[in-house]
Short mmCIF file of C-alpha atoms and ligand atoms in Angstrom, two decimals:
data_model
loop_
_atom_site.label_atom_id
_atom_site.label_comp_id
_atom_site.label_asym_id
_atom_site.label_seq_id
_atom_site.Cartn_x
_atom_site.Cartn_y
_atom_site.Cartn_z
CA UNK S 1 0.00 0.00 0.00
CA UNK S 2 1.66 3.30 -1.03
CA UNK S 3 2.22 5.90 1.70
CA UNK S 4 2.86 9.59 1.16
CA UNK S 5 5.44 8.68 -1.51
CA UNK S 6 4.33 6.41 -4.35
CA UNK S 7 7.63 4.60 -5.05
CA UNK S 8 6.15 2.73 -8.01
CA UNK S 9 5.24 5.99 -9.76
CA UNK S 10 8.50 7.63 -8.66
CA UNK S 11 10.52 4.87 -10.40
CA UNK S 12 8.44 5.24 -13.56
CA UNK S 13 8.81 9.03 -13.50
CA UNK S 14 12.61 8.86 -13.18
CA UNK S 15 12.84 6.22 -15.94
CA UNK S 16 10.23 7.70 -18.24
CA UNK S 17 12.99 8.38 -20.79
CA UNK S 18 13.27 4.62 -21.24
CA UNK S 19 16.40 2.52 -21.06
CA UNK S 20 18.91 3.50 -23.68
CA UNK S 21 22.56 4.38 -23.85
CA UNK S 22 23.55 7.14 -26.25
CA UNK S 23 20.51 6.63 -28.43
CA UNK S 24 20.77 2.82 -28.64
CA UNK S 25 18.26 0.55 -26.99
CA UNK S 26 19.62 -1.50 -24.12
CA UNK S 27 19.97 -4.81 -26.01
CA UNK S 28 21.82 -3.14 -28.91
CA UNK S 29 24.03 -1.27 -26.44
CA UNK S 30 25.07 -4.51 -24.71
CA UNK S 31 25.43 -6.38 -28.02
CA UNK S 32 27.99 -3.83 -29.18
CA UNK S 33 30.07 -3.80 -26.01
CA UNK S 34 29.72 -7.51 -25.09
CA UNK S 35 33.27 -8.60 -26.01
CA UNK S 36 35.01 -5.75 -24.24
CA UNK S 37 32.74 -6.06 -21.18
CA UNK S 38 33.52 -9.77 -21.05
CA UNK S 39 37.26 -9.20 -21.34
CA UNK S 40 37.17 -6.68 -18.51
CA UNK S 41 34.94 -8.50 -16.03
CA UNK S 42 36.58 -11.88 -16.51
CA UNK S 43 39.84 -10.37 -15.29
CA UNK S 44 38.35 -9.98 -11.82
CA UNK S 45 37.06 -13.39 -10.83
CA UNK S 46 37.74 -12.79 -7.14
CA UNK S 47 34.96 -10.22 -6.88
CA UNK S 48 32.49 -12.56 -8.61
CA UNK S 49 33.49 -15.42 -6.29
CA UNK S 50 33.02 -13.16 -3.25
CA UNK S 51 29.55 -12.17 -4.46
CA UNK S 52 28.56 -15.79 -5.09
CA UNK S 53 29.82 -16.85 -1.63
CA UNK S 54 27.17 -14.55 -0.09
CA UNK S 55 24.39 -16.64 -1.66
CA UNK S 56 25.25 -19.85 0.25
CA UNK S 57 24.28 -22.07 -2.69
CA UNK S 58 24.03 -25.83 -2.21
CA UNK S 59 24.61 -28.52 -4.90
CA UNK S 60 20.87 -29.30 -5.02
CA UNK S 61 19.76 -25.75 -5.78
CA UNK S 62 18.73 -24.10 -9.03
CA UNK S 63 19.37 -20.42 -9.78
CA UNK S 64 17.71 -17.93 -12.13
CA UNK S 65 20.12 -15.13 -13.12
CA UNK S 66 18.13 -12.19 -14.52
CA UNK S 67 20.32 -10.10 -16.84
CA UNK S 68 23.15 -12.64 -16.61
CA UNK S 69 25.36 -10.84 -19.13
CA UNK S 70 28.44 -12.83 -20.08
CA UNK S 71 28.12 -15.09 -17.05
CA UNK S 72 30.36 -13.30 -14.58
CA UNK S 73 28.21 -14.73 -11.76
CA UNK S 74 26.40 -17.52 -13.66
CA UNK S 75 29.67 -19.42 -14.23
CA UNK S 76 30.82 -19.57 -10.58
CA UNK S 77 27.19 -20.21 -9.49
CA UNK S 78 26.94 -23.15 -11.90
CA UNK S 79 29.97 -24.74 -10.22
CA UNK S 80 28.20 -24.68 -6.86
CA UNK S 81 24.55 -25.25 -7.77
CA UNK S 82 22.64 -27.95 -9.65
CA UNK S 83 21.91 -25.64 -12.58
CA UNK S 84 21.59 -22.00 -13.60
CA UNK S 85 19.09 -20.38 -15.96
CA UNK S 86 20.83 -17.35 -17.50
CA UNK S 87 18.35 -14.87 -18.94
CA UNK S 88 19.47 -11.81 -20.88
CA UNK S 89 18.00 -9.64 -23.61
CA UNK S 90 21.35 -9.30 -25.41
CA UNK S 91 22.34 -11.99 -27.91
CA UNK S 92 25.90 -10.65 -27.90
CA UNK S 93 26.28 -11.03 -24.13
CA UNK S 94 24.83 -14.56 -24.21
CA UNK S 95 27.17 -15.53 -27.08
CA UNK S 96 30.12 -14.62 -24.83
CA UNK S 97 28.53 -16.56 -21.97
CA UNK S 98 28.31 -19.65 -24.17
CA UNK S 99 31.96 -19.28 -25.18
CA UNK S 100 32.93 -18.93 -21.52
CA UNK S 101 30.95 -22.08 -20.67
CA UNK S 102 32.78 -24.03 -23.38
CA UNK S 103 36.17 -22.67 -22.29
CA UNK S 104 35.52 -23.55 -18.65
CA UNK S 105 33.84 -26.91 -19.38
CA UNK S 106 30.54 -25.90 -17.76
CA UNK S 107 27.39 -27.58 -19.09
CA UNK S 108 24.68 -26.80 -16.53
CA UNK S 109 23.72 -23.28 -17.67
CA UNK S 110 20.62 -22.81 -19.83
CA UNK S 111 20.62 -19.52 -21.77
CA UNK S 112 17.40 -17.68 -22.57
CA UNK S 113 17.51 -14.58 -24.75
CA UNK S 114 14.63 -12.44 -23.57
CA UNK S 115 13.85 -9.23 -21.72
CA UNK S 116 12.73 -9.81 -18.17
CA UNK S 117 9.64 -7.68 -18.78
CA UNK S 118 8.65 -10.02 -21.63
CA UNK S 119 8.73 -13.15 -19.47
CA UNK S 120 5.23 -14.21 -18.49
CA UNK S 121 4.79 -15.65 -15.02
CA UNK S 122 4.33 -19.39 -15.57
CA UNK S 123 6.66 -19.34 -18.58
CA UNK S 124 9.60 -20.22 -16.31
CA UNK S 125 9.60 -22.78 -13.52
CA UNK S 126 10.39 -21.61 -9.96
CA UNK S 127 14.09 -21.64 -8.98
CA UNK S 128 15.56 -21.87 -5.48
CA UNK S 129 17.41 -18.59 -5.86
CA UNK S 130 16.58 -15.67 -8.16
CA UNK S 131 19.36 -13.14 -8.66
CA UNK S 132 20.00 -9.94 -10.59
CA UNK S 133 23.28 -8.04 -10.67
CA UNK S 134 23.30 -4.51 -12.10
CA UNK S 135 20.76 -5.71 -14.60
CA UNK S 136 17.25 -4.46 -13.87
CA UNK S 137 16.68 -2.19 -16.86
CA UNK S 138 12.91 -2.15 -16.54
CA UNK S 139 10.30 0.59 -16.64
CA UNK S 140 7.80 -1.35 -14.49
CA UNK S 141 10.00 -2.20 -11.51
CA UNK S 142 7.09 -3.39 -9.38
CA UNK S 143 6.15 -6.01 -11.95
CA UNK S 144 9.81 -7.07 -12.36
CA UNK S 145 10.33 -7.46 -8.60
CA UNK S 146 7.09 -9.29 -8.00
CA UNK S 147 7.99 -11.77 -10.78
CA UNK S 148 11.41 -12.36 -9.19
CA UNK S 149 9.71 -12.95 -5.85
CA UNK S 150 7.10 -15.30 -7.35
CA UNK S 151 9.76 -17.44 -9.06
CA UNK S 152 12.02 -17.79 -5.99
CA UNK S 153 11.67 -20.72 -3.61
CA UNK S 154 14.43 -19.82 -1.10
CA UNK S 155 15.66 -16.28 -1.67
CA UNK S 156 16.06 -13.29 -3.98
CA UNK S 157 19.37 -11.38 -4.24
CA UNK S 158 19.68 -8.08 -6.10
CA UNK S 159 23.11 -6.48 -6.46
CA UNK S 160 22.67 -2.94 -7.63
CA UNK S 161 24.39 0.42 -7.92
CA UNK S 162 24.67 2.73 -4.94
CA UNK S 163 24.32 6.48 -5.14
CA UNK S 164 26.59 7.49 -8.03
CA UNK S 165 27.33 10.85 -6.45
CA UNK S 166 29.66 9.15 -4.00
CA UNK S 167 31.65 6.90 -6.32
CA UNK S 168 35.35 7.11 -7.19
CA UNK S 169 35.12 10.00 -9.66
CA UNK S 170 34.34 7.91 -12.76
CA UNK S 171 30.72 8.98 -13.05
CA UNK S 172 31.57 12.66 -12.79
CA UNK S 173 34.19 12.27 -15.51
CA UNK S 174 31.83 10.37 -17.80
CA UNK S 175 29.05 12.91 -17.32
CA UNK S 176 31.40 15.75 -18.29
CA UNK S 177 32.92 13.82 -21.17
CA UNK S 178 29.52 13.14 -22.70
CA UNK S 179 28.00 16.57 -22.25
CA UNK S 180 28.65 17.53 -25.86
CA UNK S 181 27.49 14.21 -27.28
CA UNK S 182 24.17 14.23 -29.09
CA UNK S 183 21.74 11.66 -27.71
CA UNK S 184 24.07 11.04 -24.74
CA UNK S 185 23.00 9.90 -21.32
CA UNK S 186 21.33 6.85 -19.91
CA UNK S 187 17.65 7.69 -20.05
CA UNK S 188 17.43 8.03 -16.26
CA UNK S 189 16.69 11.52 -15.00
CA UNK S 190 19.25 12.57 -12.40
CA UNK S 191 16.58 13.64 -9.93
CA UNK S 192 15.01 12.06 -6.89
CA UNK S 193 16.49 9.40 -4.65
CA UNK S 194 19.00 6.82 -5.88
CA UNK S 195 17.48 3.78 -7.61
CA UNK S 196 18.31 1.38 -4.78
CA UNK S 197 16.35 3.51 -2.31
CA UNK S 198 13.31 3.48 -4.60
CA UNK S 199 13.66 -0.27 -5.01
CA UNK S 200 13.95 -0.91 -1.27
CA UNK S 201 10.95 1.25 -0.42
CA UNK S 202 8.87 -0.15 -3.25
CA UNK S 203 9.54 -3.65 -1.91
CA UNK S 204 8.36 -2.52 1.53
CA UNK S 205 5.17 -1.19 -0.05
CA UNK S 206 4.75 -4.60 -1.69
CA UNK S 207 4.97 -6.25 1.75
CA UNK S 208 8.53 -7.52 1.20
CA UNK S 209 10.75 -6.46 4.10
CA UNK S 210 14.17 -6.90 2.50
CA UNK S 211 17.65 -6.73 4.01
CA UNK S 212 19.92 -4.04 2.63
CA UNK S 213 23.71 -4.06 2.76
CA UNK S 214 26.22 -1.47 1.53
CA UNK S 215 29.38 -3.02 0.11
CA UNK S 216 32.68 -1.70 -1.20
CA UNK S 217 34.76 -3.74 -3.65
CA UNK S 218 38.37 -3.06 -4.58
CA UNK S 219 39.84 -3.98 -7.92
CA UNK S 220 43.03 -3.41 -9.91
CA UNK S 221 42.84 -2.89 -13.67
CA UNK S 222 46.10 -3.57 -15.50
CA UNK S 223 47.15 -2.01 -18.81
CA UNK S 224 50.30 -2.42 -20.90
CA UNK S 225 50.36 1.31 -21.76
CA UNK S 226 48.41 4.57 -21.53
CA UNK S 227 47.38 4.04 -25.18
CA UNK S 228 45.81 0.69 -24.34
CA UNK S 229 43.93 2.18 -21.38
CA UNK S 230 42.65 5.12 -23.47
CA UNK S 231 41.48 2.80 -26.28
CA UNK S 232 39.69 0.45 -23.87
CA UNK S 233 37.98 3.22 -21.89
CA UNK S 234 37.00 5.08 -25.04
CA UNK S 235 35.23 2.03 -26.41
CA UNK S 236 33.79 0.85 -23.11
CA UNK S 237 32.34 4.19 -22.08
CA UNK S 238 31.66 5.54 -25.59
CA UNK S 239 33.72 8.67 -25.02
CA UNK S 240 33.41 10.96 -28.09
CA UNK S 241 36.55 11.76 -30.16
CA UNK S 242 36.63 15.41 -29.12
CA UNK S 243 37.05 14.31 -25.49
CA UNK S 244 40.12 12.13 -26.15
CA UNK S 245 42.47 14.59 -24.47
CA UNK S 246 40.22 14.83 -21.42
CA UNK S 247 40.14 11.02 -21.20
CA UNK S 248 43.93 10.84 -21.54
CA UNK S 249 44.38 13.36 -18.70
CA UNK S 250 41.84 11.59 -16.48
CA UNK S 251 43.55 8.24 -16.98
CA UNK S 252 47.08 9.64 -16.55
CA UNK S 253 46.07 10.98 -13.15
CA UNK S 254 44.54 7.68 -12.09
CA UNK S 255 47.09 5.17 -13.42
CA UNK S 256 50.17 4.22 -11.44
CA UNK S 257 53.28 2.34 -12.58
CA UNK S 258 53.06 -1.39 -12.04
CA UNK S 259 56.08 -3.44 -13.13
CA UNK S 260 56.37 -2.91 -16.87
CA UNK S 261 52.79 -1.62 -17.23
CA UNK S 262 50.18 0.56 -15.54
CA UNK S 263 47.52 -0.13 -12.96
CA UNK S 264 44.33 1.60 -11.90
CA UNK S 265 43.11 0.86 -8.41
CA UNK S 266 39.35 1.19 -8.23
CA UNK S 267 36.85 1.17 -5.44
CA UNK S 268 33.25 0.26 -6.32
CA UNK S 269 30.33 0.81 -4.01
CA UNK S 270 27.46 -1.62 -4.40
CA UNK S 271 24.23 -2.39 -2.64
CA UNK S 272 22.80 -5.82 -1.96
CA UNK S 273 19.04 -6.01 -1.45
CA UNK S 274 17.91 -9.51 -0.52
CA UNK S 275 15.06 -11.38 1.08
CA UNK S 276 14.39 -14.94 2.15
CA UNK S 277 11.16 -16.62 1.13
CA UNK S 278 8.78 -18.25 3.53
CA UNK S 279 7.75 -15.17 5.51
CA UNK S 280 4.36 -13.49 5.31
CA UNK S 281 2.89 -13.25 1.79
CA UNK S 282 3.58 -9.98 -0.01
CA UNK S 283 0.70 -7.54 -0.40
C1 LIG A 1 26.06 -4.47 -16.37
S1 LIG A 1 25.61 -5.97 -17.23
C2 LIG A 1 25.65 -7.07 -15.83
C3 LIG A 1 25.81 -8.52 -16.23
C4 LIG A 1 25.93 -9.49 -15.07
N1 LIG A 1 24.70 -9.56 -14.29
C5 LIG A 1 27.10 -9.13 -14.18
O1 LIG A 1 26.91 -8.85 -13.00
O2 LIG A 1 28.23 -9.14 -14.70
C6 LIG A 1 23.85 -5.75 -17.49
C7 LIG A 1 23.19 -6.89 -18.24
O3 LIG A 1 21.80 -6.89 -17.91
C8 LIG A 1 21.05 -7.10 -19.07
N2 LIG A 1 19.71 -6.51 -18.83
C9 LIG A 1 19.44 -5.26 -18.38
N3 LIG A 1 18.11 -5.09 -18.29
C10 LIG A 1 17.53 -6.26 -18.69
C11 LIG A 1 16.17 -6.69 -18.85
N4 LIG A 1 15.17 -5.88 -18.55
N5 LIG A 1 15.94 -7.95 -19.29
C12 LIG A 1 16.97 -8.77 -19.60
N6 LIG A 1 18.28 -8.41 -19.50
C13 LIG A 1 18.56 -7.17 -19.05
C14 LIG A 1 21.85 -6.42 -20.17
O4 LIG A 1 21.51 -6.91 -21.46
C15 LIG A 1 23.28 -6.75 -19.75
O5 LIG A 1 23.71 -7.96 -20.33
#
């Protein structure tokens, strides 16, 4: 039951611009950056393993990974659980996931190419654990969350972004670097509370009293040269040509010498919203 703030409507109002990156729809955006994303995230398996350890999976359990991407979490989860259903709207991301499965000799992941909003309840069987990690690009968040809840037998885990205003400077740089770019931005209006706060309060309105945990992850990104770092960041974050110099300066300030190459130490803030099933039924 909504109180003085209607969190459902607030989410829709802040995402009324839809989900797009620089004019491309979300699936096309992830298709085009799948290979580079995969290369980058697969370098940091420790973080993925630490995230998966939180879930306490057992060998008898099944997992539904909503917005599984290239399998950063699906692969380590598949090693611990009975099976994983990896759903993603991007064919490019799932193609990388399938290559990763073959390379790692993993056979118990089923890939489904679909948007979460297009999945009808009843179309998928319930899973013990339902998870999403930085992957809820949906306009109707209430519907998306209630479907995750309905399909989970034991628990739901949602890793999501914290308030971007307090990150390690990357967001500020990207915002400035894209200001001149036509059709730039992410669709979301930079007003109102951070997404995770809307999500948490919306869940409460739905009768789901979730746990919320603030987490900080450290990572080191290694590059052979400044040129390699500039090329990778330019492609990854779609920095326009006219901002090359700005990108070069930003990276030079952040990179430190590391043996024969360069290293960027990064600190990522993330939020985990989770709930166990078996309590009172949601409203
Ligand atoms: C930042 S990546 C995260 C991938 C993976 N969960 C991880 O933690 O590495 C976001 C992924 O979520 C997918 N995604 C976002 N919104 C989605 C939706 N509504 N339905 C299906 N997939 C979605 C994108 O296609 C992309 O592959």
